[in-house]
């Protein structure tokens, strides 16, 4: 089962651009999984990432304050590091 862990409201920013930035930032930690729906059709979602919620929250703050370009996500150590 899947559940909502956190919700973020976007003000004064394009939510599609925010999503794209998050996908780019966490791209190397995308969860590799196949899900079969109730009709037997297999889907490979690209919306799920393996990252702690506090790291995701910190990343959103880095995007908001414009500092995100100075950092990258180290998926091995599950931390944000300076480039």
C-alpha positions as MATLAB code, in Angstrom:
seq = 'XXXXXXXXXXXXXXXXXXXXXXXXXXXXXXXXXXXXXXXXXXXXXXXXXXXXXXXXXXXXXXXXXXXXXXXXXXXXXXXXXXX';
ca = [
       0.000    0.000    0.000;
       0.975    3.603   -0.608;
       0.115    6.529    1.622;
       0.677   10.266    1.647;
       3.566   11.173    3.947;
       3.603   14.933    3.495;
       1.938   17.655    1.441;
       3.513   20.920    0.312;
       1.624   23.945   -0.963;
       3.279   25.988   -3.709;
       2.965   29.767   -3.656;
       4.424   32.103   -6.260;
       6.060   29.246   -8.162;
       5.176   26.903  -10.968;
       4.381   23.498   -9.430;
       5.442   21.687  -12.621;
       8.866   23.356  -12.448;
       9.155   22.435   -8.782;
       8.348   18.823   -9.631;
      10.906   18.814  -12.456;
      13.596   20.194  -10.132;
      12.810   17.483   -7.582;
      12.949   14.794  -10.274;
      16.309   16.087  -11.481;
      17.702   16.357   -7.961;
      16.597   12.886   -6.849;
      16.781   11.236  -10.290;
      19.550    8.807   -9.366;
      17.481    7.484   -6.458;
      14.299    6.613   -8.328;
      12.612    3.511   -6.928;
      12.769    0.693   -9.457;
       9.445   -1.080   -9.135;
       6.719   -2.477  -11.345;
       3.092   -2.279  -10.256;
       0.320   -4.356  -11.780;
      -3.120   -2.769  -11.797;
      -6.422   -4.588  -11.314;
      -6.608   -5.283  -15.069;
      -3.226   -7.023  -15.062;
      -1.444   -4.150  -16.812;
       2.099   -3.503  -15.605;
       3.170    0.063  -14.823;
       6.623    1.381  -13.922;
       6.100    4.534  -11.853;
       8.798    7.220  -11.947;
       7.269    9.340   -9.191;
       8.771    7.526   -6.221;
      12.228    8.207   -4.856;
      14.278    6.642   -2.103;
      15.093    9.578    0.155;
      14.315   10.451    3.773;
      11.456   12.911    4.242;
      13.714   15.383    6.062;
      16.039   15.435    3.030;
      13.086   16.070    0.702;
      11.917   18.902    2.946;
      15.421   20.395    3.033;
      15.607   20.141   -0.757;
      12.336   22.041   -1.165;
      13.732   24.810    1.067;
      16.900   24.919   -1.078;
      14.723   25.298   -4.174;
      12.684   28.085   -2.586;
      15.748   30.071   -1.492;
      17.535   29.509   -4.829;
      20.474   27.580   -3.363;
      19.644   24.214   -4.960;
      22.174   24.649   -7.786;
      25.014   24.497   -5.254;
      24.020   21.032   -4.013;
      23.457   17.465   -5.127;
      21.905   14.398   -3.548;
      24.269   11.613   -2.491;
      21.965    8.588   -2.755;
      24.552    6.227   -1.266;
      24.754    8.175    1.997;
      21.236    9.645    1.760;
      22.417   13.205    2.275;
      22.621   16.540    0.494;
      26.194   17.577   -0.289;
      27.754   20.703   -1.707;
      28.954   20.388   -5.308;
];
